[in-house]
GROMACS .gro file of C-alpha atoms in nm:
model
  243
    1MET     CA    1  18.557  17.136   0.803
    2SER     CA    2  18.747  17.271   1.161
    3ILE     CA    3  18.734  17.611   1.292
    4SER     CA    4  18.975  17.804   1.508
    5PRO     CA    5  18.966  17.701   1.885
    6THR     CA    6  18.747  17.894   2.140
    7HIS     CA    7  19.008  17.979   2.392
    8ALA     CA    8  19.060  18.331   2.207
    9ALA     CA    9  18.695  18.414   2.155
   10ASP     CA   10  18.593  18.542   2.471
   11ASP     CA   11  18.862  18.794   2.520
   12SER     CA   12  18.670  19.093   2.460
   13LYS     CA   13  18.324  18.937   2.468
   14ASP     CA   14  18.054  19.191   2.520
   15GLN     CA   15  18.326  19.441   2.616
   16ILE     CA   16  18.275  19.826   2.488
   17THR     CA   17  18.516  20.081   2.584
   18SER     CA   18  18.399  20.434   2.666
   19VAL     CA   19  18.559  20.582   2.364
   20THR     CA   20  18.417  20.298   2.139
   21ALA     CA   21  18.066  20.367   2.307
   22VAL     CA   22  18.105  20.739   2.232
   23LEU     CA   23  18.198  20.714   1.883
   24SER     CA   24  17.897  20.465   1.852
   25ALA     CA   25  17.610  20.683   1.993
   26GLY     CA   26  17.764  21.015   1.870
   27GLY     CA   27  17.753  20.915   1.508
   28THR     CA   28  17.403  20.795   1.513
   29PRO     CA   29  17.233  21.152   1.458
   30LEU     CA   30  17.472  21.235   1.192
   31GLN     CA   31  17.483  20.932   0.966
   32SER     CA   32  17.216  20.809   0.701
   33PHE     CA   33  17.118  20.419   0.748
   34LYS     CA   34  16.856  20.420   0.458
   35PRO     CA   35  16.937  20.057   0.322
   36LEU     CA   36  16.870  19.910   0.682
   37ALA     CA   37  16.545  20.079   0.690
   38GLY     CA   38  16.392  19.883   0.459
   39ILE     CA   39  16.402  19.580   0.681
   40CYS     CA   40  16.058  19.460   0.731
   41GLU     CA   41  16.060  19.092   0.834
   42ALA     CA   42  16.217  18.925   1.124
   43TRP     CA   43  16.272  18.533   1.103
   44CYS     CA   44  16.421  18.239   1.304
   45GLY     CA   45  16.526  17.915   1.129
   46LEU     CA   46  16.772  17.680   1.103
   47HIS     CA   47  17.024  17.627   0.828
   48LEU     CA   48  17.264  17.309   0.760
   49TYR     CA   49  17.595  17.264   0.587
   50PRO     CA   50  17.501  17.015   0.294
   51ASN     CA   51  17.823  16.844   0.332
   52ASP     CA   52  17.827  16.787   0.679
   53MET     CA   53  17.463  16.745   0.801
   54LYS     CA   54  17.555  16.756   1.193
   55ARG     CA   55  17.663  17.101   1.176
   56GLN     CA   56  17.369  17.307   1.198
   57VAL     CA   57  17.284  17.668   1.313
   58ILE     CA   58  17.000  17.871   1.460
   59SER     CA   59  16.982  18.155   1.228
   60TYR     CA   60  16.775  18.517   1.267
   61HIS     CA   61  16.694  18.651   0.934
   62TYR     CA   62  16.617  19.055   0.908
   63CYS     CA   63  16.469  19.115   0.559
   64SER     CA   64  16.408  19.363   0.326
   65MET     CA   65  16.209  19.369   0.001
   66LEU     CA   66  16.380  19.448  -0.349
   67ASP     CA   67  16.082  19.395  -0.515
   68GLU     CA   68  15.792  19.117  -0.546
   69ASP     CA   69  16.046  18.856  -0.667
   70ARG     CA   70  16.361  18.932  -0.457
   71ARG     CA   71  16.434  18.978  -0.073
   72GLN     CA   72  16.779  19.018   0.092
   73CYS     CA   73  16.837  18.909   0.461
   74LEU     CA   74  17.099  18.996   0.703
   75VAL     CA   75  17.143  18.687   0.933
   76TYR     CA   76  17.247  18.673   1.296
   77ASP     CA   77  17.322  18.426   1.537
   78SER     CA   78  17.072  18.587   1.794
   79ASN     CA   79  16.845  18.837   1.847
   80CYS     CA   80  17.041  19.022   2.097
   81GLU     CA   81  17.209  19.376   2.049
   82HIS     CA   82  17.553  19.241   2.026
   83ALA     CA   83  17.468  18.944   1.788
   84LYS     CA   84  17.719  18.836   1.525
   85LEU     CA   85  17.665  18.881   1.151
   86ILE     CA   86  17.705  18.532   1.057
   87ALA     CA   87  17.532  18.532   0.683
   88VAL     CA   88  17.332  18.682   0.433
   89GLU     CA   89  17.057  18.532   0.258
   90TYR     CA   90  16.902  18.599  -0.095
   91ILE     CA   91  16.527  18.500  -0.149
   92ILE     CA   92  16.362  18.480  -0.484
   93SER     CA   93  16.030  18.355  -0.644
   94GLN     CA   94  15.988  18.037  -0.816
   95LYS     CA   95  15.942  18.227  -1.119
   96LEU     CA   96  16.282  18.377  -1.092
   97PHE     CA   97  16.439  18.071  -0.979
   98GLU     CA   98  16.313  17.872  -1.276
   99SER     CA   99  16.482  18.125  -1.513
  100LEU     CA  100  16.839  18.046  -1.382
  101ASP     CA  101  17.079  17.841  -1.552
  102GLU     CA  102  17.142  17.494  -1.416
  103ASN     CA  103  17.464  17.539  -1.265
  104GLU     CA  104  17.332  17.832  -1.064
  105LYS     CA  105  17.027  17.659  -0.947
  106LYS     CA  106  17.251  17.419  -0.728
  107PHE     CA  107  17.337  17.689  -0.496
  108TRP     CA  108  16.958  17.746  -0.413
  109HIS     CA  109  16.738  17.559  -0.159
  110SER     CA  110  16.358  17.544  -0.111
  111HIS     CA  111  16.174  17.705   0.161
  112LYS     CA  112  15.838  17.473   0.142
  113TYR     CA  113  15.921  17.211   0.453
  114GLU     CA  114  16.048  17.515   0.662
  115CYS     CA  115  15.741  17.697   0.631
  116GLU     CA  116  15.483  17.413   0.666
  117SER     CA  117  15.690  17.233   0.931
  118GLY     CA  118  15.705  17.512   1.210
  119MET     CA  119  16.081  17.511   1.166
  120LEU     CA  120  16.070  17.886   1.031
  121VAL     CA  121  15.884  18.139   1.279
  122GLN     CA  122  15.882  18.505   1.326
  123VAL     CA  123  16.071  18.707   1.555
  124ALA     CA  124  15.841  18.898   1.761
  125LYS     CA  125  15.865  19.159   2.030
  126SER     CA  126  15.817  19.019   2.367
  127MET     CA  127  15.490  19.186   2.448
  128VAL     CA  128  15.328  19.068   2.152
  129PRO     CA  129  15.070  18.779   2.221
  130GLU     CA  130  15.155  18.425   2.086
  131MET     CA  131  14.811  18.439   1.931
  132VAL     CA  132  14.859  18.768   1.744
  133VAL     CA  133  15.189  18.628   1.599
  134GLY     CA  134  15.039  18.305   1.463
  135ALA     CA  135  14.787  18.480   1.309
  136ALA     CA  136  15.039  18.712   1.143
  137GLU     CA  137  15.256  18.409   1.050
  138ILE     CA  138  15.027  18.251   0.833
  139PRO     CA  139  14.987  18.460   0.549
  140ALA     CA  140  15.356  18.580   0.554
  141LEU     CA  141  15.468  18.203   0.555
  142GLN     CA  142  15.234  18.134   0.231
  143ASN     CA  143  15.419  18.399   0.066
  144LEU     CA  144  15.761  18.269   0.178
  145CYS     CA  145  15.638  17.900   0.075
  146ASN     CA  146  15.718  17.916  -0.273
  147THR     CA  147  16.067  18.139  -0.253
  148TYR     CA  148  16.438  17.979  -0.295
  149GLY     CA  149  16.716  18.096  -0.093
  150LYS     CA  150  17.068  18.107  -0.152
  151THR     CA  151  17.241  18.129   0.193
  152ILE     CA  152  17.632  18.212   0.232
  153GLN     CA  153  17.765  18.132   0.551
  154LEU     CA  154  18.062  18.403   0.645
  155TRP     CA  155  18.087  18.298   1.019
  156PRO     CA  156  18.144  17.907   1.046
  157VAL     CA  157  17.989  17.707   1.337
  158ASP     CA  158  18.167  17.431   1.565
  159ASP     CA  159  17.982  17.110   1.631
  160GLN     CA  160  17.763  17.282   1.881
  161GLY     CA  161  17.595  17.524   1.624
  162THR     CA  162  17.808  17.806   1.790
  163CYS     CA  163  17.988  18.074   1.614
  164SER     CA  164  18.290  18.021   1.870
  165SER     CA  165  18.578  18.157   1.670
  166LYS     CA  166  18.699  18.525   1.754
  167VAL     CA  167  18.663  18.644   1.382
  168PRO     CA  168  18.498  18.483   1.093
  169CYS     CA  169  18.761  18.223   0.958
  170GLY     CA  170  18.763  18.046   0.646
  171PRO     CA  171  18.630  18.067   0.295
  172PRO     CA  172  18.248  18.154   0.267
  173GLN     CA  173  18.022  17.839   0.247
  174ILE     CA  174  17.679  17.770   0.088
  175LEU     CA  175  17.413  17.650   0.344
  176ALA     CA  176  17.101  17.450   0.274
  177SER     CA  177  16.759  17.435   0.444
  178PHE     CA  178  16.625  17.141   0.565
  179THR     CA  179  16.364  16.912   0.366
  180ALA     CA  180  16.236  16.654   0.613
  181ASP     CA  181  16.165  16.569   0.969
  182ASP     CA  182  16.454  16.363   1.076
  183GLN     CA  183  16.748  16.605   0.934
  184VAL     CA  184  16.742  16.823   1.227
  185ARG     CA  185  16.915  16.768   1.540
  186PRO     CA  186  16.647  16.755   1.822
  187GLU     CA  187  16.842  16.931   2.073
  188MET     CA  188  16.916  17.231   1.823
  189LEU     CA  189  16.553  17.249   1.776
  190GLU     CA  190  16.469  17.236   2.140
  191LYS     CA  191  16.738  17.512   2.198
  192ARG     CA  192  16.589  17.742   1.952
  193ASP     CA  193  16.229  17.689   2.113
  194LYS     CA  194  16.336  17.737   2.460
  195ALA     CA  195  16.506  18.059   2.344
  196MET     CA  196  16.202  18.197   2.186
  197GLY     CA  197  15.912  18.034   2.414
  198ILE     CA  198  15.738  17.847   2.155
  199GLU     CA  199  15.675  17.489   2.018
  200THR     CA  200  15.774  17.387   1.668
  201GLU     CA  201  15.534  17.114   1.688
  202LYS     CA  202  15.237  17.332   1.775
  203LYS     CA  203  15.346  17.577   1.506
  204ARG     CA  204  15.342  17.287   1.257
  205GLN     CA  205  14.979  17.201   1.379
  206GLU     CA  206  14.864  17.553   1.327
  207ARG     CA  207  14.989  17.567   0.987
  208GLN     CA  208  14.802  17.252   0.870
  209GLY     CA  209  14.565  17.338   0.600
  210HIS     CA  210  14.672  17.720   0.571
  211VAL     CA  211  15.018  17.693   0.486
  212GLN     CA  212  15.087  17.474   0.162
  213GLY     CA  213  15.367  17.492  -0.098
  214ASN     CA  214  15.434  17.364  -0.421
  215PRO     CA  215  15.642  17.079  -0.478
  216PRO     CA  216  16.004  17.217  -0.486
  217ALA     CA  217  16.135  17.313  -0.828
  218GLU     CA  218  16.352  17.092  -1.039
  219GLY     CA  219  16.717  17.202  -0.961
  220ALA     CA  220  16.642  17.316  -0.598
  221ASP     CA  221  16.797  17.097  -0.302
  222GLN     CA  222  17.042  16.951  -0.496
  223TRP     CA  223  17.236  16.820  -0.192
  224PHE     CA  224  16.937  16.633  -0.103
  225VAL     CA  225  16.765  16.526  -0.416
  226LYS     CA  226  17.065  16.435  -0.609
  227GLY     CA  227  17.332  16.359  -0.325
  228LYS     CA  228  17.555  16.631  -0.431
  229ALA     CA  229  17.690  16.753  -0.119
  230TRP     CA  230  17.959  17.019  -0.202
  231GLN     CA  231  18.112  17.330  -0.106
  232ILE     CA  232  18.221  17.665  -0.253
  233TYR     CA  233  18.606  17.577  -0.206
  234ASP     CA  234  18.563  17.216  -0.372
  235GLN     CA  235  18.454  17.318  -0.684
  236GLY     CA  236  18.669  17.592  -0.857
  237ASP     CA  237  18.611  17.942  -0.930
  238ARG     CA  238  18.232  17.910  -1.015
  239GLY     CA  239  18.152  17.584  -0.840
  240VAL     CA  240  18.097  17.408  -1.131
  241VAL     CA  241  18.031  17.053  -1.058
  242GLU     CA  242  18.210  16.784  -1.314
  243GLN     CA  243  17.981  16.575  -1.483
   0.00000   0.00000   0.00000
């Protein structure tokens, strides 16, 4: 899938008029932001398009808990003030995943590999020591390891993993998570590690023997397990795969 060219993307990048700034700042004391107050987790990981594996994106997740079985996450392309909201991800427990019908399961991916491999990391404040972050990550990752995600990408990426179009073009798309070492583009992982000042391989070593997930439940990761690489716009109203 192609996306709009980049030439128009930077016309007003990071530019905010005085009127816009005043409206933004002035409304804050008067308005309620209760749904955002529930955000209690910040993670950085990578997603890929299952029908085009070279298209991969670094994703910053800010998640709130609905209950023991459900999380919901706003996904951005960076952790900066003017980051683009590029996707949403819903995360559910294995118990809830196994209750889904077979057609619905194909939209969901497992988190076992992400958690164990070091690919999923917490987004910490700059002054927090890495040792403290690493210790906090372990129990949080073990809690996530046996969950399943449904990621709906709203802002498409180009071949460099950048949301370079001025607006989110095209239909929403389902993204997947990685399930093996040879799937991620090394330059994408290096870019993420450099931005966060971490080493994925070191994270992996720290988690050995401490973060361990169940084998992914049957029905998840169908793009990889069954080789059914599809997208929403290919499959009709409900995304039903023809047998």
